[in-house]
Structure formats: C-alpha cells, structure tokens
JSON list of C-alpha atoms in Angstrom, two decimals:
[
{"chain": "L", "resi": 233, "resn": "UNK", "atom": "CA", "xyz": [139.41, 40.27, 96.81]},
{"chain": "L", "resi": 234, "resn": "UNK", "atom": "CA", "xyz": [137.19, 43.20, 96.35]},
{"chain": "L", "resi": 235, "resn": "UNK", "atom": "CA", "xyz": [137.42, 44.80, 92.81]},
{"chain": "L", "resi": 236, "resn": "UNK", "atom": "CA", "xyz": [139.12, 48.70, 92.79]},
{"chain": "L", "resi": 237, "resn": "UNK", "atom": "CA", "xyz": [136.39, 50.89, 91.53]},
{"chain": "L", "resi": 238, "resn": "UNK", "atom": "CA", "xyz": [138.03, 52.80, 88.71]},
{"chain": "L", "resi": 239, "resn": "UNK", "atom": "CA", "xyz": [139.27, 56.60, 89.23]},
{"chain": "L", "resi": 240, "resn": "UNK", "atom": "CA", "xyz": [140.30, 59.08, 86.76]},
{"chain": "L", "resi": 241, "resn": "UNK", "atom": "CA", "xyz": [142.98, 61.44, 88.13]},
{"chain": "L", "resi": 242, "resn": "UNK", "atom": "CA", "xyz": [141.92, 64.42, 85.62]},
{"chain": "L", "resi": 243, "resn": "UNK", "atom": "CA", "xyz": [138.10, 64.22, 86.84]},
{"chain": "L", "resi": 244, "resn": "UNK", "atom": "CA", "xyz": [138.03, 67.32, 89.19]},
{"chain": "L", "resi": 245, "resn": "UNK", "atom": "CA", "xyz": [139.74, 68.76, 85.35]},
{"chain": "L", "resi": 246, "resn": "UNK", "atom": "CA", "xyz": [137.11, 67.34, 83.37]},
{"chain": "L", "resi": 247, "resn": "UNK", "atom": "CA", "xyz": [134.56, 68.87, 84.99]},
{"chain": "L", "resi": 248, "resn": "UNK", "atom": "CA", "xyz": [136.00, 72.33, 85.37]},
{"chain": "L", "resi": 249, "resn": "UNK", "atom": "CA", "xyz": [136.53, 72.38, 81.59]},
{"chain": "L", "resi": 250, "resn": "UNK", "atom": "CA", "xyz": [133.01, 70.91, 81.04]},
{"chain": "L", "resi": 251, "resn": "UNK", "atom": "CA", "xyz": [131.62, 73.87, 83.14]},
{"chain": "L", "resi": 252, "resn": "UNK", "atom": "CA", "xyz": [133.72, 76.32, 80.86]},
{"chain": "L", "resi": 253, "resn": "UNK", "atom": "CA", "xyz": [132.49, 74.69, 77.93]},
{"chain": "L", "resi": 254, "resn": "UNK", "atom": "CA", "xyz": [128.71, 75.16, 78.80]},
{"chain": "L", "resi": 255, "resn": "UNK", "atom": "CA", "xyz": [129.57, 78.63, 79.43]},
{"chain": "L", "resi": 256, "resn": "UNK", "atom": "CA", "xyz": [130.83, 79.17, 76.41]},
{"chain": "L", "resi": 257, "resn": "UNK", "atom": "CA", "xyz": [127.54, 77.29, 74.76]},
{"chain": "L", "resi": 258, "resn": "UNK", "atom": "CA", "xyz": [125.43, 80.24, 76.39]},
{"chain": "L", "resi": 259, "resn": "UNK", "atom": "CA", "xyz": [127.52, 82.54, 75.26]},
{"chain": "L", "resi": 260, "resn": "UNK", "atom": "CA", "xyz": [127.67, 81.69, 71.89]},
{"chain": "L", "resi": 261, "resn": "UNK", "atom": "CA", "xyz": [124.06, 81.53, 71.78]},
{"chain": "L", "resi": 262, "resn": "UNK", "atom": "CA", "xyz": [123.38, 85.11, 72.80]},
{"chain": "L", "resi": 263, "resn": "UNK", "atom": "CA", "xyz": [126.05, 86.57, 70.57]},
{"chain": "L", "resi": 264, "resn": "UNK", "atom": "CA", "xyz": [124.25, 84.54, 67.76]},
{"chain": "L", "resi": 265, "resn": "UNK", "atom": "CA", "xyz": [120.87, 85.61, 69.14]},
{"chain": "L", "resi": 266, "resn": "UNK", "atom": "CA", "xyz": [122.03, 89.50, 68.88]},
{"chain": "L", "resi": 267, "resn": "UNK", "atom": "CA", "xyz": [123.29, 88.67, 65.44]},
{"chain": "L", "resi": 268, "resn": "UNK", "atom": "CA", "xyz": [119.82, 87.32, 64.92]},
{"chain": "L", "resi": 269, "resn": "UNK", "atom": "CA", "xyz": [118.24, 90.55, 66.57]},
{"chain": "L", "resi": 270, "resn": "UNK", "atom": "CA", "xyz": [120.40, 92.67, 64.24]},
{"chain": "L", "resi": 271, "resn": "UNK", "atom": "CA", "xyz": [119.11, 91.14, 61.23]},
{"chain": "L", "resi": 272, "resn": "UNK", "atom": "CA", "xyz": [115.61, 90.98, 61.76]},
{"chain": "L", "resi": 273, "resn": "UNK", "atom": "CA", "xyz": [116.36, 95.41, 62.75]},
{"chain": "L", "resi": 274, "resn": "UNK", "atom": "CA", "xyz": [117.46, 95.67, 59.31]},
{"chain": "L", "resi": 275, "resn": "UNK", "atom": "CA", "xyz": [114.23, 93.38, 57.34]},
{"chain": "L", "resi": 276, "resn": "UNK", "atom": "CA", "xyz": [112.27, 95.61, 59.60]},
{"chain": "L", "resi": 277, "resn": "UNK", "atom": "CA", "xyz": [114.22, 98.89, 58.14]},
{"chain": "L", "resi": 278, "resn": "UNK", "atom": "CA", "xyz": [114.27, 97.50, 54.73]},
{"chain": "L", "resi": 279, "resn": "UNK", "atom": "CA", "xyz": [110.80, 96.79, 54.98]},
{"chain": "L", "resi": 280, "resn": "UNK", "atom": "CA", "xyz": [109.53, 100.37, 56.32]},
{"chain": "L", "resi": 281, "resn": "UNK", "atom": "CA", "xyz": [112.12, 101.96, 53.68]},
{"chain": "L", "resi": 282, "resn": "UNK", "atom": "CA", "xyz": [109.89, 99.58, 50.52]},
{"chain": "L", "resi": 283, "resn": "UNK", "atom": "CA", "xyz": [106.79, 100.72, 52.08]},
{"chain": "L", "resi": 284, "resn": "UNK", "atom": "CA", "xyz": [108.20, 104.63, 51.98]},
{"chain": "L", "resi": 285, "resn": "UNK", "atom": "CA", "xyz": [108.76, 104.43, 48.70]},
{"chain": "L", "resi": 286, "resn": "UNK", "atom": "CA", "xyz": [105.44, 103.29, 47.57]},
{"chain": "L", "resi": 287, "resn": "UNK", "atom": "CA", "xyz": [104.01, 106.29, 49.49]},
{"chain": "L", "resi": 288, "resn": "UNK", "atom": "CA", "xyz": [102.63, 108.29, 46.27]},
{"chain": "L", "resi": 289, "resn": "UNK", "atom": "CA", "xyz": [104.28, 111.64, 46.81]},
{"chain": "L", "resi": 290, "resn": "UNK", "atom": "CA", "xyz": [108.13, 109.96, 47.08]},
{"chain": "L", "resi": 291, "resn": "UNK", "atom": "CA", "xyz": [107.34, 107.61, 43.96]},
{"chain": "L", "resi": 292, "resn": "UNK", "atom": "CA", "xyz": [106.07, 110.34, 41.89]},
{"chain": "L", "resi": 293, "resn": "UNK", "atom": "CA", "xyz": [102.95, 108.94, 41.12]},
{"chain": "L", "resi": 294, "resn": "UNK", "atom": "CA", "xyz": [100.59, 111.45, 42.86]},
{"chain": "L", "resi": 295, "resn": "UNK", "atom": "CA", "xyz": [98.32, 112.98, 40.34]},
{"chain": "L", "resi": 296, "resn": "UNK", "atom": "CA", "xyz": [99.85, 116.54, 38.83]},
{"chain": "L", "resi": 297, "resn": "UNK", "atom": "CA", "xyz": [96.35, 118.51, 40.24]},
{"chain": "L", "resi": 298, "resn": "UNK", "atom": "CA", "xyz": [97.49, 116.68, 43.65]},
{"chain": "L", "resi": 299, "resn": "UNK", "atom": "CA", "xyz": [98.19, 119.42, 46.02]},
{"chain": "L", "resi": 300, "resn": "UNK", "atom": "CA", "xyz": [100.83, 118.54, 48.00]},
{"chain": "L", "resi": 301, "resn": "UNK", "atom": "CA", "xyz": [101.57, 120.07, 51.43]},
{"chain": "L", "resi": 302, "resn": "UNK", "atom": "CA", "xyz": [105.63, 120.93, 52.21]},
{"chain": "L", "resi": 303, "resn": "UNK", "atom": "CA", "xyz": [105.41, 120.19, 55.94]},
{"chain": "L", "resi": 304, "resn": "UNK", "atom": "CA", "xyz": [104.38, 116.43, 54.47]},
{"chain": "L", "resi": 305, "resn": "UNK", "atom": "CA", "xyz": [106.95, 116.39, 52.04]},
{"chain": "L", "resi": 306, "resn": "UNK", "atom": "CA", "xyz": [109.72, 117.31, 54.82]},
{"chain": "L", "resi": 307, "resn": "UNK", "atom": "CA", "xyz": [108.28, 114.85, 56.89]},
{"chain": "L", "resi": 308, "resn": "UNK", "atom": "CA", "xyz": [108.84, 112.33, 54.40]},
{"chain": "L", "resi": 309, "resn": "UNK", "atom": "CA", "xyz": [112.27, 113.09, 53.95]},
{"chain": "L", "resi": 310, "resn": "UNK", "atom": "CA", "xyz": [113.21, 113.45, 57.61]},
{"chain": "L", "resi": 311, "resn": "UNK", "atom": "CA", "xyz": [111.59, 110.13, 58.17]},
{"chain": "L", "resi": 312, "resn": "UNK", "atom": "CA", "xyz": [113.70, 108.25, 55.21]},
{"chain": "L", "resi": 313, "resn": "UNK", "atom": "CA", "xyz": [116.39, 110.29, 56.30]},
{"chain": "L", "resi": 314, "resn": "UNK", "atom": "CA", "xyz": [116.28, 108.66, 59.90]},
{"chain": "L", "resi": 315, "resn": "UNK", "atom": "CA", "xyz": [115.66, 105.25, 58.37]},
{"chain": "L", "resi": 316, "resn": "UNK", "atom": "CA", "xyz": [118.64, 105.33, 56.35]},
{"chain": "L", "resi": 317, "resn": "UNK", "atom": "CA", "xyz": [120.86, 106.50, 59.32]},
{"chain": "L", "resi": 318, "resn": "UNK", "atom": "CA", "xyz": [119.29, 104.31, 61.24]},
{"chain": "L", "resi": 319, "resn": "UNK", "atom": "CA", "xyz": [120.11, 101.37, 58.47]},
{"chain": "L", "resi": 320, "resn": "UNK", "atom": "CA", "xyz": [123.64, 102.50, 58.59]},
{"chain": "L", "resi": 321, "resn": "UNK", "atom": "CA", "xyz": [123.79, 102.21, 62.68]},
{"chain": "L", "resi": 322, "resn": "UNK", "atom": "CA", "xyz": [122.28, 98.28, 62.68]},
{"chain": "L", "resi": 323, "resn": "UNK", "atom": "CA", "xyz": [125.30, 97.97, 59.95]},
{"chain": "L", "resi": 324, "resn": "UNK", "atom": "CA", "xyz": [127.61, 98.70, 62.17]},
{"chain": "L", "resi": 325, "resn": "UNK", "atom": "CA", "xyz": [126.27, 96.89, 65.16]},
{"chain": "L", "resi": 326, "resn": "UNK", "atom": "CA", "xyz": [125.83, 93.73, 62.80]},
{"chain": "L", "resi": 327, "resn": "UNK", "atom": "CA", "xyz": [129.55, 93.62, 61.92]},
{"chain": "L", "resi": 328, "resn": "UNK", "atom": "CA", "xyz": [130.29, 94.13, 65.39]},
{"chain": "L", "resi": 329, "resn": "UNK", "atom": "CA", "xyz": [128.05, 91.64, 66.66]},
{"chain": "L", "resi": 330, "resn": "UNK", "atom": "CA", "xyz": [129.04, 89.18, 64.24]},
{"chain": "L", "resi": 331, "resn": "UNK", "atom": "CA", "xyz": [133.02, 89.52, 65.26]},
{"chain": "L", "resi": 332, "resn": "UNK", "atom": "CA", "xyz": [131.68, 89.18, 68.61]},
{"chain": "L", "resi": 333, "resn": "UNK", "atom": "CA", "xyz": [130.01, 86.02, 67.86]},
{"chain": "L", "resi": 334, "resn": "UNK", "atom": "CA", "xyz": [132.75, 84.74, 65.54]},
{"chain": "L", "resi": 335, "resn": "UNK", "atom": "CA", "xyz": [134.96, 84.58, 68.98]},
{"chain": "L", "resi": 336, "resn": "UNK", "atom": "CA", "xyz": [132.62, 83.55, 70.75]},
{"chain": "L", "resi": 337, "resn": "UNK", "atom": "CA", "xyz": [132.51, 80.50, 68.47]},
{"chain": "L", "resi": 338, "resn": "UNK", "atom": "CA", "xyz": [136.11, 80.22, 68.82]},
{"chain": "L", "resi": 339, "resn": "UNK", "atom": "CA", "xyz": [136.32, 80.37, 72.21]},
{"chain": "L", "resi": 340, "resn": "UNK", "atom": "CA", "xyz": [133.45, 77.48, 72.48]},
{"chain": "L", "resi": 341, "resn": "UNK", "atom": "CA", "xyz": [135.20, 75.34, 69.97]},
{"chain": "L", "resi": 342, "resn": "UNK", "atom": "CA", "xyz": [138.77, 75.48, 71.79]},
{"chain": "L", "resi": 343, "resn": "UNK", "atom": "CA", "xyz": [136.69, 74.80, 75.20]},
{"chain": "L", "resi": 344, "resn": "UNK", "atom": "CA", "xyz": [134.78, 71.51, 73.36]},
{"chain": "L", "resi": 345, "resn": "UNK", "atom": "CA", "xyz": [138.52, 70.65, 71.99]},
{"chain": "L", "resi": 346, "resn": "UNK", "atom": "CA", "xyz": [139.69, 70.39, 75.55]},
{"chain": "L", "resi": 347, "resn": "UNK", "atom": "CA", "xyz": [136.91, 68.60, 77.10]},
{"chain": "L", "resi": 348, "resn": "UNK", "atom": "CA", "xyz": [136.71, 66.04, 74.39]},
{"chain": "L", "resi": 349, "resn": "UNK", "atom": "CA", "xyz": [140.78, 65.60, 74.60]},
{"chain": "L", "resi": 350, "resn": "UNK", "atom": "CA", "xyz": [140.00, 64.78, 78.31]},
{"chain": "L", "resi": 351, "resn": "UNK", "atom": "CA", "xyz": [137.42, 62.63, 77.74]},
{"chain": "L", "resi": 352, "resn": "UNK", "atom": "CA", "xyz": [139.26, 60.16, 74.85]},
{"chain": "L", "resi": 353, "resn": "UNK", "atom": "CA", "xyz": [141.67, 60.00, 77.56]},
{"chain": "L", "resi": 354, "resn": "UNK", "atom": "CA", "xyz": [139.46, 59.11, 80.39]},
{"chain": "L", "resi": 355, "resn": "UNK", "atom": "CA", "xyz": [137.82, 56.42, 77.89]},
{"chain": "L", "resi": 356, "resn": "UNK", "atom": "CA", "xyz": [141.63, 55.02, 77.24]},
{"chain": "L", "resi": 357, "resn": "UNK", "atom": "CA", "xyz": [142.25, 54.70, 80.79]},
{"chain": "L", "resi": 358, "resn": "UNK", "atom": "CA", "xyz": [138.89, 53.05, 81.77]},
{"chain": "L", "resi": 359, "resn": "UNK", "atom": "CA", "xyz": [139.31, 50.75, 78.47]},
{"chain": "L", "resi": 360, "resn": "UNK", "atom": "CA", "xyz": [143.02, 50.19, 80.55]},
{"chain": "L", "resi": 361, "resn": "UNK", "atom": "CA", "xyz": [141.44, 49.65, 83.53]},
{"chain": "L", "resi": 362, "resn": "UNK", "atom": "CA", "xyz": [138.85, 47.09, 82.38]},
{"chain": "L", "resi": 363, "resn": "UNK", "atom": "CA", "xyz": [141.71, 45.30, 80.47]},
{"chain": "L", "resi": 364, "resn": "UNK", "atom": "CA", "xyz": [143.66, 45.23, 83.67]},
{"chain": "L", "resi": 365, "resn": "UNK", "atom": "CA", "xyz": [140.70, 44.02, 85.68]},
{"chain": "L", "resi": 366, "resn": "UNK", "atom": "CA", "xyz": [140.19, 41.25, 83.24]},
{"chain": "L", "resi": 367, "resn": "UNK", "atom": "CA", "xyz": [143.49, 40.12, 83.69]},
{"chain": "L", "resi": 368, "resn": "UNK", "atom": "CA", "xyz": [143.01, 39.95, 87.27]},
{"chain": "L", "resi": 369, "resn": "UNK", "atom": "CA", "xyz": [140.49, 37.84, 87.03]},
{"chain": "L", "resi": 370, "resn": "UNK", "atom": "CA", "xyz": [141.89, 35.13, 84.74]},
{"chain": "L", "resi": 371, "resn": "UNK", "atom": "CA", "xyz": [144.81, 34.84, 87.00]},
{"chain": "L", "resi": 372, "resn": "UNK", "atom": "CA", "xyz": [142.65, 34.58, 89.74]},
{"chain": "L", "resi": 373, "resn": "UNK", "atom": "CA", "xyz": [140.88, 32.14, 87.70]},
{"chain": "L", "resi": 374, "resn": "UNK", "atom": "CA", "xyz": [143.83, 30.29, 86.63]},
{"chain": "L", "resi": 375, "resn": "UNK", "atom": "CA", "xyz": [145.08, 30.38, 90.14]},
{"chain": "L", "resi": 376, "resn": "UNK", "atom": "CA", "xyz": [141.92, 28.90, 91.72]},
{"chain": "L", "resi": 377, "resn": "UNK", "atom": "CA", "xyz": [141.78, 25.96, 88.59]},
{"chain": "L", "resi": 378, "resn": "UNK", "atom": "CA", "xyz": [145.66, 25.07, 89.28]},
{"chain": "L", "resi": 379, "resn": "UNK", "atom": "CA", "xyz": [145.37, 25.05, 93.03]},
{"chain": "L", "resi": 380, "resn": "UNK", "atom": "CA", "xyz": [142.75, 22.05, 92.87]}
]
C-alpha cells in the first residue's frame, strides 16, 4: 500500500495570507523609512538653525566698530525665518508619517497573526497525519506478524 502524501486543505489560504503579509513587510518598511527621512530633515534643520546662530551678527558678538550691512541682516532673518517654517512643515509631516507607519505596523502584525494561526494549524494536522500514518503502519505491522 502506497503511503497518502499529506495535504493541507487551507494551503491555497496560507499562501494568499503569506503574500499579504510580505506586502505588508514592504510597506511597513517604507512608512518607517519616511519616518526615518523625516527625522534626519529635521537634524539637518536643527543643524543649519545651530550653525545660524553662531553666525556673528545674529549672536551679537560682532565687534561694535563692525559695520553691518541691512540687506545681510534681512537676509539672515528671511533665511531663519524659512528654516523655522520649514522646521514646523517636517513637524507636521513627521506626525503624519509616523500615524502612517503606526498602521502600517498594525496592519503587518494582524497579517503575521493570521499566517502564523494558519500555520500552528497546518503543523497540528501534519503532527495528525504522521500520528495516523504511524498507526497504519503498526497495524500493518501487526497484521503481517499475526498472519505468519
């Protein structure tokens, strides 16, 4: 007698919800990689906005007989101006990107919930089936012993 090979009935279901769960991998990972983006915007803000300040004329430590020429000061203020709105802007994009990635990460973890419900139950079936088949085979076993 030729041993059944073993067949779970979800499999074609398994791997659907194995696909959806990869796809839901990716897209976590580029909702955390925007996250990611976002931040390093902001050190690169943060970083322009410390380097503003140490120019001398916005510190105050230019030198009193230190002309100073308006159109430079205006320049200086428009340009910390635009940083700061622009700080405010990669705020707002961070908190969106982060709720974003927060159900992203959701979705991924109820995707990896169903796959791995599927695949205890595939391993209780084949652990079944292997049970089963071990049966068979002491009774055949038994069978061929008690015939002689």
């Amino acid at each position: 007698m030729t041993p059944k090979k073993f067949r779970f009935p979800l499999q074609k279901l398994l791997n659907l919800r194995q696909f959806a769960e990869d796809r839901a991998r990716v897209e976590l990972g580029k909702a955390v990689s925007e996250v990611e983006r976002i931040n390093q915007d902001l050190h690169g803000n943060a970083e322009k906005r410390a380097a503003l300040s140490r120019f001398p004329v916005v510190s105050g430590q230019g030198q009193p007989s230190e002309a100073v020429h308006v159109g430079t000061l205006l320049s200086v203020e428009r340009y910390a101006a635009r940083l700061d709105a622009e700080r405010e802007r990669l705020l707002e994009d961070l908190a969106a990107a982060e709720t974003v990635a927060e159900s992203k990460r959701k979705a991924y973890v109820e995707c990896a919930k169903n796959v791995k419900i599927l695949e205890n139950l595939k391993e209780k079936k084949l652990s079944d089936w292997r049970k089963e088949r071990a049966d068979e085979q002491d009774n055949e076993t038994d069978d061929i012993v008690n015939s002689n």
